[in-house]
XYZ file of C-alpha atoms in Angstrom:
496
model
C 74.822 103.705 111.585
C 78.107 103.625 109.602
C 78.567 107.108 110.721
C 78.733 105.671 114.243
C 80.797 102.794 113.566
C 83.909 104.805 111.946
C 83.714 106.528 115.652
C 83.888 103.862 117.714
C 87.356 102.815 116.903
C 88.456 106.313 118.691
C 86.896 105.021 122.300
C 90.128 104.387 123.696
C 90.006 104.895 127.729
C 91.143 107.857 129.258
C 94.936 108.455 130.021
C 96.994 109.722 132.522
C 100.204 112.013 132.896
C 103.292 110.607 134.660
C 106.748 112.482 133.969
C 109.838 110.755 134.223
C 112.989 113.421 134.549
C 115.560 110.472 134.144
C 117.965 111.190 130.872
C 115.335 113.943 130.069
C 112.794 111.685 128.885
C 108.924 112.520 129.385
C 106.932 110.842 128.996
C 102.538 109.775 128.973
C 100.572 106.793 129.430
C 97.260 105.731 128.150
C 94.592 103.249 129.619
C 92.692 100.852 127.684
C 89.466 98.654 126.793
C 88.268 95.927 125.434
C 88.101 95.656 121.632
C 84.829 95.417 120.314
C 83.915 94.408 116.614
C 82.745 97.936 115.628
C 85.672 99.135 116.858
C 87.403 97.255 114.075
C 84.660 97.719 111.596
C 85.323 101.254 111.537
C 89.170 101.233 112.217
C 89.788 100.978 108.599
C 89.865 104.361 107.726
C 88.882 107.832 110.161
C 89.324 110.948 107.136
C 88.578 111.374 104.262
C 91.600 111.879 101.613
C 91.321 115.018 99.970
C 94.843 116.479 99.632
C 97.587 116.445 96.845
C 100.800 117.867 97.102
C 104.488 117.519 95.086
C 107.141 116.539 96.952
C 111.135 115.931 97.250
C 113.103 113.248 97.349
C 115.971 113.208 99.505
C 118.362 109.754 100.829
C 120.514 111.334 103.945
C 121.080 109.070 106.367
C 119.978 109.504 110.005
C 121.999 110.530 113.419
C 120.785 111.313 116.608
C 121.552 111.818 120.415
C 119.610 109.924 122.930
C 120.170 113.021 125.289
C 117.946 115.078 123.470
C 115.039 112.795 122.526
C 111.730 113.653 124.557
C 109.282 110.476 124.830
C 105.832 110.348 124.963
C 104.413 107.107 126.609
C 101.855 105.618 124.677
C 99.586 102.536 125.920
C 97.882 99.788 123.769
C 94.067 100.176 123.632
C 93.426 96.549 123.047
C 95.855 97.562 118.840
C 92.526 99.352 118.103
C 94.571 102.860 118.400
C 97.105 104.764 120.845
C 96.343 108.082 122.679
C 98.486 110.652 124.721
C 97.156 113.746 127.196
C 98.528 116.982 125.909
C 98.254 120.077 127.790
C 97.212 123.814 126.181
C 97.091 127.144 127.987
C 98.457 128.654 131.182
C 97.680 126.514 133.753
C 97.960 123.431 131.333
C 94.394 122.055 130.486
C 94.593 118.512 129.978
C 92.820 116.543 126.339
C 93.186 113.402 125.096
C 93.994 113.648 121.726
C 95.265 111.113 118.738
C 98.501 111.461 117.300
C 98.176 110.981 113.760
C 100.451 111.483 111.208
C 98.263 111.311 108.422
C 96.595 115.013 109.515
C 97.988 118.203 110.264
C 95.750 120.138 112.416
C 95.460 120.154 116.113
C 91.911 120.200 117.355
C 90.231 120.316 120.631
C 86.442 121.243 121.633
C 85.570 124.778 123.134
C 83.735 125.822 125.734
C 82.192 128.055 123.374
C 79.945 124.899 121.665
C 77.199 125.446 120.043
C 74.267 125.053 122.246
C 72.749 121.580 121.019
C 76.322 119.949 119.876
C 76.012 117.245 122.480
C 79.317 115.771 121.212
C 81.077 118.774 121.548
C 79.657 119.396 124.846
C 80.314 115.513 126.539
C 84.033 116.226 125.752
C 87.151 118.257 127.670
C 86.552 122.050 126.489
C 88.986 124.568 125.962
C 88.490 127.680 127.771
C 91.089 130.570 126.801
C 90.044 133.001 129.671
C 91.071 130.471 132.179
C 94.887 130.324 130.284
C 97.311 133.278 130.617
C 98.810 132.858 127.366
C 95.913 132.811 124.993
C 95.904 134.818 122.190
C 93.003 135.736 119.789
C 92.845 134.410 116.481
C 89.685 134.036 115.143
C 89.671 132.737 112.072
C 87.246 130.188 111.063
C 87.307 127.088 109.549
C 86.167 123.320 108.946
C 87.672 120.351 108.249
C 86.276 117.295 107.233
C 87.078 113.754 108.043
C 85.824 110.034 106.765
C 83.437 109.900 110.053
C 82.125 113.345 109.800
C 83.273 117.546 109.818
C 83.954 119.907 112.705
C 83.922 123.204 112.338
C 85.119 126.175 114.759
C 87.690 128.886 114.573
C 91.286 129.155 115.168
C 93.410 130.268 118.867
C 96.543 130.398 119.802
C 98.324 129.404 122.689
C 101.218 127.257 124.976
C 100.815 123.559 123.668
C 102.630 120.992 126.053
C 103.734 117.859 124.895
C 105.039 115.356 127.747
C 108.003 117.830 129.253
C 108.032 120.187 125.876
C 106.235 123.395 126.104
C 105.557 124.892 121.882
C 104.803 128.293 122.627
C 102.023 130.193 120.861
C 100.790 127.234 118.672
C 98.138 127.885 116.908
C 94.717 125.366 117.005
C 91.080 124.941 116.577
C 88.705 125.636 118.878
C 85.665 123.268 117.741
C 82.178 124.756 118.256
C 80.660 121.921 116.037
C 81.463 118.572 115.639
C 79.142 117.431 112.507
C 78.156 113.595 113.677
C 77.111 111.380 115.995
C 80.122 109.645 115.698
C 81.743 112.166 117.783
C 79.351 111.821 120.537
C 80.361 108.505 121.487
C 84.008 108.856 120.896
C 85.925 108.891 124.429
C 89.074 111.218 122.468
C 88.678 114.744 122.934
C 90.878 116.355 119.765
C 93.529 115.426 116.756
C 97.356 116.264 117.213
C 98.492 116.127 113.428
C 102.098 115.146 112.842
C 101.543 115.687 109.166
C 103.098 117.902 106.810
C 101.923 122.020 106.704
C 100.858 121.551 103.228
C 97.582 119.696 104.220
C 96.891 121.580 107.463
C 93.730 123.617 107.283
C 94.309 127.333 107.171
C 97.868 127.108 106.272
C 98.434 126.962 110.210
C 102.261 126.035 111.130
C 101.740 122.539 112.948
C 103.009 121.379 116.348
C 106.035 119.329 115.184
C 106.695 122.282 113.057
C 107.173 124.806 115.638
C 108.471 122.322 118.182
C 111.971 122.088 115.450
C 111.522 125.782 114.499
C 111.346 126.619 118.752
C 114.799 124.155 118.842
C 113.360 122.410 121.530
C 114.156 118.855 119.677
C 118.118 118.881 118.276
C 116.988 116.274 115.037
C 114.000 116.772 112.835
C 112.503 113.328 113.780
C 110.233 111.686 115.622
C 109.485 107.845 116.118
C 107.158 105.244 116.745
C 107.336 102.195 118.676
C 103.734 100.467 118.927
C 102.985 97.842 121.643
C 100.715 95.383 120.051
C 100.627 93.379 123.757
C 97.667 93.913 125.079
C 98.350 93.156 128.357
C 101.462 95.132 128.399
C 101.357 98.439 130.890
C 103.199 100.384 128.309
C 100.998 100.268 124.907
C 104.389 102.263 122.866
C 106.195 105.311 122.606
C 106.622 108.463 120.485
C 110.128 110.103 121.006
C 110.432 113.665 119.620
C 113.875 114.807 118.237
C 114.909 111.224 118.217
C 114.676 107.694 118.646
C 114.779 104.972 121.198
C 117.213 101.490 120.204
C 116.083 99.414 122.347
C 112.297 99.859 119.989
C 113.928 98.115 117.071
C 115.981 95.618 115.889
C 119.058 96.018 113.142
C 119.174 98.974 110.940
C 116.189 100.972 109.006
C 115.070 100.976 105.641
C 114.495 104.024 104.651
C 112.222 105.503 101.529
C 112.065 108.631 100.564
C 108.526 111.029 100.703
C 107.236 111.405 97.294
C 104.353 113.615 97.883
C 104.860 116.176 100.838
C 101.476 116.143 102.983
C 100.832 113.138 104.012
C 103.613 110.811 105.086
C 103.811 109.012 101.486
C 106.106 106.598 99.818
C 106.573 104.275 96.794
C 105.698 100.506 97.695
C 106.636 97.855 95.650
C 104.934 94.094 95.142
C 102.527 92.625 97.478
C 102.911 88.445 98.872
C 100.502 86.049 100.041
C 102.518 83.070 101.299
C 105.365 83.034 98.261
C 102.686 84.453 95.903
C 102.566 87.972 94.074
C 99.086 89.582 93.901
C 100.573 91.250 90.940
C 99.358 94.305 91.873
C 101.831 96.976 92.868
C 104.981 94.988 90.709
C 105.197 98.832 89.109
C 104.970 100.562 92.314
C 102.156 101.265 94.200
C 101.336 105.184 96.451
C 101.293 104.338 100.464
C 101.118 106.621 103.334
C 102.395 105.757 107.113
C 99.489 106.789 109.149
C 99.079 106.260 112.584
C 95.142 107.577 112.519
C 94.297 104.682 110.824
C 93.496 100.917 112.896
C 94.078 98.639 110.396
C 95.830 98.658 106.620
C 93.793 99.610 103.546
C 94.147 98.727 100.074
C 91.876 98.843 96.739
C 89.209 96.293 96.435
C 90.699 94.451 94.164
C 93.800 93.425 96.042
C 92.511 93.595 99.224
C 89.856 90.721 97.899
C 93.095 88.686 96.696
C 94.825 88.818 99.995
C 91.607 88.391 102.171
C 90.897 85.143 99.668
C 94.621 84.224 100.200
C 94.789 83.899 103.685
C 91.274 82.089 104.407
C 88.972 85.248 105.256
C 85.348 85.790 103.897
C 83.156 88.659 103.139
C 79.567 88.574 101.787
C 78.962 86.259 98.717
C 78.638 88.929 95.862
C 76.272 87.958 93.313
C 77.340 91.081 91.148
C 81.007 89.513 91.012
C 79.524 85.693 89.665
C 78.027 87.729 87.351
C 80.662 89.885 86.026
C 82.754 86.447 86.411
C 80.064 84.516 83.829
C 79.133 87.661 81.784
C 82.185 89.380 81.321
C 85.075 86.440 82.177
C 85.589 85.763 78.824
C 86.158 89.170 77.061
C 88.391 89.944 80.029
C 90.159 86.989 79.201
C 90.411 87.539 75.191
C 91.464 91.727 75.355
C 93.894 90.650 78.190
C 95.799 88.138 75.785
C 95.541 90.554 72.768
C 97.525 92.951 75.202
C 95.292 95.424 75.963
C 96.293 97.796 78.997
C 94.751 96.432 82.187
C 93.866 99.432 82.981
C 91.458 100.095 79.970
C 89.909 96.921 80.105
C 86.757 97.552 82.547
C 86.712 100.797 80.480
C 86.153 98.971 77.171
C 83.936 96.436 78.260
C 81.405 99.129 79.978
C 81.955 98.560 83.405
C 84.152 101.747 84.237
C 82.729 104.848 82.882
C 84.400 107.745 83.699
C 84.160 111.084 82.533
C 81.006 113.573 81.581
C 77.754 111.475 81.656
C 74.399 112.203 79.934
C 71.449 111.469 81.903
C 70.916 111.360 84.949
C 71.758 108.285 87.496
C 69.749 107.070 90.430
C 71.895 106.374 93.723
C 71.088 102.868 93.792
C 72.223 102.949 89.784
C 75.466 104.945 90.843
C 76.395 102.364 93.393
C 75.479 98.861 91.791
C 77.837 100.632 88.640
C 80.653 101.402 90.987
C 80.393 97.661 92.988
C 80.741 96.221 89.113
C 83.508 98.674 88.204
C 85.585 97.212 91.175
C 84.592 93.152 90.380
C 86.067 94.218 87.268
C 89.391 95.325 88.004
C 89.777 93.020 91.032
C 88.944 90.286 87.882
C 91.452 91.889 85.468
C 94.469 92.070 87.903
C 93.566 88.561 89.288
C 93.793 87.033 85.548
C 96.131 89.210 84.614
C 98.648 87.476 87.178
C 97.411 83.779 86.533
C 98.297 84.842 82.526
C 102.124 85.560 83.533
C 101.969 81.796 85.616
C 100.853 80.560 82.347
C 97.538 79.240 84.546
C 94.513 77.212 82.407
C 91.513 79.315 81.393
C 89.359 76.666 83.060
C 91.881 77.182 85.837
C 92.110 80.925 86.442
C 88.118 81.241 86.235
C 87.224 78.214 88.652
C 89.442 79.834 91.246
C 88.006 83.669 90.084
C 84.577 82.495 91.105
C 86.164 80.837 94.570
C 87.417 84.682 94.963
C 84.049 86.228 94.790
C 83.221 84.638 98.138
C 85.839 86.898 99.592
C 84.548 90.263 98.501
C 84.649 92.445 101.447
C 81.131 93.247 103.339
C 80.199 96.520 102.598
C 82.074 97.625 105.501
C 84.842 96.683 104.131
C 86.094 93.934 106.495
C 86.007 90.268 106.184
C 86.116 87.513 108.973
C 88.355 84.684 110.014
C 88.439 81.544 111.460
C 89.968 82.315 114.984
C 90.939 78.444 114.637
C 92.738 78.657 111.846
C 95.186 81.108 112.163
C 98.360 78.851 113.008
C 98.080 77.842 109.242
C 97.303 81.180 107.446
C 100.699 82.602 105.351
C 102.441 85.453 105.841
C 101.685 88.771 104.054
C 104.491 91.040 102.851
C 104.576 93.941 101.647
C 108.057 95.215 99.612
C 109.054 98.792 100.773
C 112.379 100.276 99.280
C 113.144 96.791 97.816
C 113.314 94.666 100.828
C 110.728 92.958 102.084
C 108.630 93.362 104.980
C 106.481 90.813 106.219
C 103.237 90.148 108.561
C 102.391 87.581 110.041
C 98.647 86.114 111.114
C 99.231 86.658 114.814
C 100.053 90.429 113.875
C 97.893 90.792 110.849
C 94.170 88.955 112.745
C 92.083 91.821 115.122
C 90.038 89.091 117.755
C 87.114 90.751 119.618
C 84.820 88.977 122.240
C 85.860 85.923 124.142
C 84.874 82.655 124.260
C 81.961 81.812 122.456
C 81.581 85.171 121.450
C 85.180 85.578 119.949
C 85.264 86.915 116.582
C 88.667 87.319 114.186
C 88.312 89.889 111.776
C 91.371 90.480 108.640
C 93.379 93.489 109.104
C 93.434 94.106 105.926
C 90.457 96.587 104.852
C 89.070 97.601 101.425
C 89.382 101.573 100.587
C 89.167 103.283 97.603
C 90.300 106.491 97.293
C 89.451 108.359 93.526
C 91.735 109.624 91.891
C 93.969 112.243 91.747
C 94.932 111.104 95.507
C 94.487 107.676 94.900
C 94.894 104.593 94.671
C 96.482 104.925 97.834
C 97.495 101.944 100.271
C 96.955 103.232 104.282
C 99.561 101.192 106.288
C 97.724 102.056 109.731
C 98.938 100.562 113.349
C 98.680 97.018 111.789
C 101.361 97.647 110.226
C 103.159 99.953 112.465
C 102.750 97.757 115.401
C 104.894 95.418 113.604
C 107.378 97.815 112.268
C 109.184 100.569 113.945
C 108.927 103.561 112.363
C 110.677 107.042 111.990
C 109.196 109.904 110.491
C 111.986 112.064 109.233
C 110.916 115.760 107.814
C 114.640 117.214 107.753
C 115.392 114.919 105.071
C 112.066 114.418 104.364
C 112.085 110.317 104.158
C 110.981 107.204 105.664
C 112.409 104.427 107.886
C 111.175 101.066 108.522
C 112.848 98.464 111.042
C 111.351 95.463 112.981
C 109.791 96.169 116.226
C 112.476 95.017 119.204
């Protein structure tokens, strides 16, 4: 059932190609739906994290000419997530595919699908001897993602983006797509705008050849997202450029610190005027435009769900760890032990070679402990430096357990209540960058049936990768945002 869920929030409508020739611009529209609560349920994260990369650091600033910039027209599926038509082969056939920035690959499904892949088969299907330009690859390969693998082999071909043709890019041709999750999903491939170190097979991506074919004049590309719902255009991508009427005064920019993904240093976290204490020595984030919503670690995700009103399922496990364990938190935090060892020393957080073996269910209630614990620690940790009462700090830990995330990892609102919910900000090449409820609250349903769910979404990634923050269309509906791979950094400015 979960499997199904992290689909759902890729049933965006269908979309449709209009080219406007005016200053050179192309551009394509999307169509939209209704939100529905699965589709936020499973918004919080589509792949699973499996790269890591080193990366350079470089702080050029950033010129471009209008002239040359090429748009893609993006509409809003209801801020669940934004779609474009792309065309591949010779006459063009037409998919609807994501652009995400937080993959590299392009995919689309083939007409050679295996014969009982239904979800392959309900989808647009590639068919290279209907394209003149096709050329024979071969090469097989999976790839596999948070709601499921697909598998197939690699082709090559004309890719055309809006009015830019890439000539012999090379793709997947998916013959399997490995869950039910893809049946129901109304998107027919992935565009990747991620770096070539995470692409599967070493293959060059689009963006990639687009700069090496000189068909944009700057190595960037932009995103403005429309979080109006009942705007006709849902936001923009602009290739070799970007648009200033998307964004007001000037960019912050960060530089990437681990080529792949699109990732960056973050700094301190706010709820209302309040640190969560959490990333005050820098926390890993990617930009990633596959994902719905923003992720974090449990154990600040809990804090900022708690902070701003939203609950989860009462955890028993965490009132336990809370009345159990409090007090030794408490007691090695003041005789400075590391944070970080103290879930470690206390037996919660065992890492490392194991004797014995585990049951699932024994694996799992371990790991839901593990991350009470270290929500606990960071939470006390911070009420320490405000020089906070024991009696204090605990009554209010135990007030936090109620806002452990479901399972799912999302937590519900009070659609009522948002005019008095703080801000949430988030500090990103030391200035701050805030969200506010109206931008950070997903509602579903109307009327009676309206439901409010948090934007922000618990995620752990493992180590090496992670911790890793996800700032997904939540955040980049708020922010404008320019993905710069010539000097291989970051820029942030408020959406116009």
């Amino acid at each position: 059932m979960m499997l199904i869920r992290q689909a759902i929030c890729f049933c965006l409508l269908a979309t449709f190609l209009h080219p406007i020739t005016s200053s050179g611009l192309f551009r394509v529209g999307l169509k939209k739906r209704r939100l529905e609560l699965d589709d936020i349920r499973t918004g919080r994260v589509i792949r699973k994290l499996k790269h890591s990369q080193g990366g350079l650091t470089y702080y050029p600033t950033l010129g471009g000419d209008s002239t040359q910039e090429n748009q893609v027209i993006l509409k809003n599926y209801l801020d669940a997530q934004y779609y474009g038509v792309i065309g591949i082969g010779t006459p063009s056939q037409e998919f609807k595919v994501i652009f995400d920035t937080g993959s590299s690959n392009l995919w689309v499904p083939s007409i050679h699908c295996k014969l009982l892949d239904l979800a392959c088969w309900v989808h647009h299907k590639y068919k290279s001897s209907k394209s003149k330009t096709y050329t024979k690859n071969g090469k097989p390969c999976t790839i596999t993602y948070g709601l499921g693998s697909i598998s197939g082999f690699f082709s090559q071909d004309n890719v055309k983006v809006g009015g830019l043709v890439v000539k012999d890019q090379e793709f997947i041709e998916a013959t399997h797509e490995g869950s039910l999750s893809y049946l129901l999903a109304k998107f027919d491939g992935l565009f990747g705008l991620g770096f070539q170190e995470i692409s599967e097979g070493n293959a060059v991506p689009v963006w990639d050849n687009m700069v090496g074919q000189e068909l944009v004049k700057e190595k960037v590309f932009s995103f403005w997202l429309n979080r109006d719902a009942d705007a006709e255009t849902g936001g923009e991508i602009v290739f070799g450029g970007v648009d200033p009427a998307h964004f007001k005064g000037n960019h912050t920019y960060v530089p990437v610190t681990r080529k792949g993904y699109w990732q960056f240093n973050m700094g301190d976290i706010f709820v209302g005027d309040n640190s969560t204490g959490f990333c005050e020595q820098g926390c890993d984030a990617i930009m990633d435009s596959g994902t719905s919503l923003l992720a974090g670690p449990t154990t600040v995700i809990t804090q900022i769900n708690h902070g701003i009103g939203a609950t989860g399922v009462v955890s028993a496990e965490c009132k336990i760890v809370v009345s159990e364990y409090g007090e030794m938190i408490w007691d090695l935090l003041v005789s400075k032990v590391l944070p970080s060892l103290v879930c470690k020393e206390i037996g919660l957080c065992v890492f490392g070679k194991q004797t014995g073996v585990k049951s699932v269910v024994e694996q799992e209630g371990s790991s839901v402990l593990c991350k009470v614990c270290e929500m606990a620690v960071v939470w006390v940790e911070t009420r320490l430096k405000q020089k906070e009462t024991k009696e204090k700090v605990f009554e209010d830990l135990n007030k936090l357990c109620e806002s452990f995330p479901s399972p799912a990892g999302e937590s519900i609102i009070d659609c009522n209540n948002i005019q008095n919910m703080p801000n949430v900000t988030f500090t990103i090449g030391g200035n701050p960058f805030s969200l506010t409820p109206q931008q950070y609250i997903l509602k579903t349903g109307v009327g009676y049936a309206e439901t409010c769910i948090s934007g922000f979404s618990a995620y752990d990634l493992p180590p090496p990768t992670g911790p890793l923050w996800i700032l997904g269309d939540v955040f980049m509906g708020a922010y404008h945002t320019v993905f710069d791979s010539g000097n291989l950094q970051i820029g942030i400015a408020k959406t116009a």
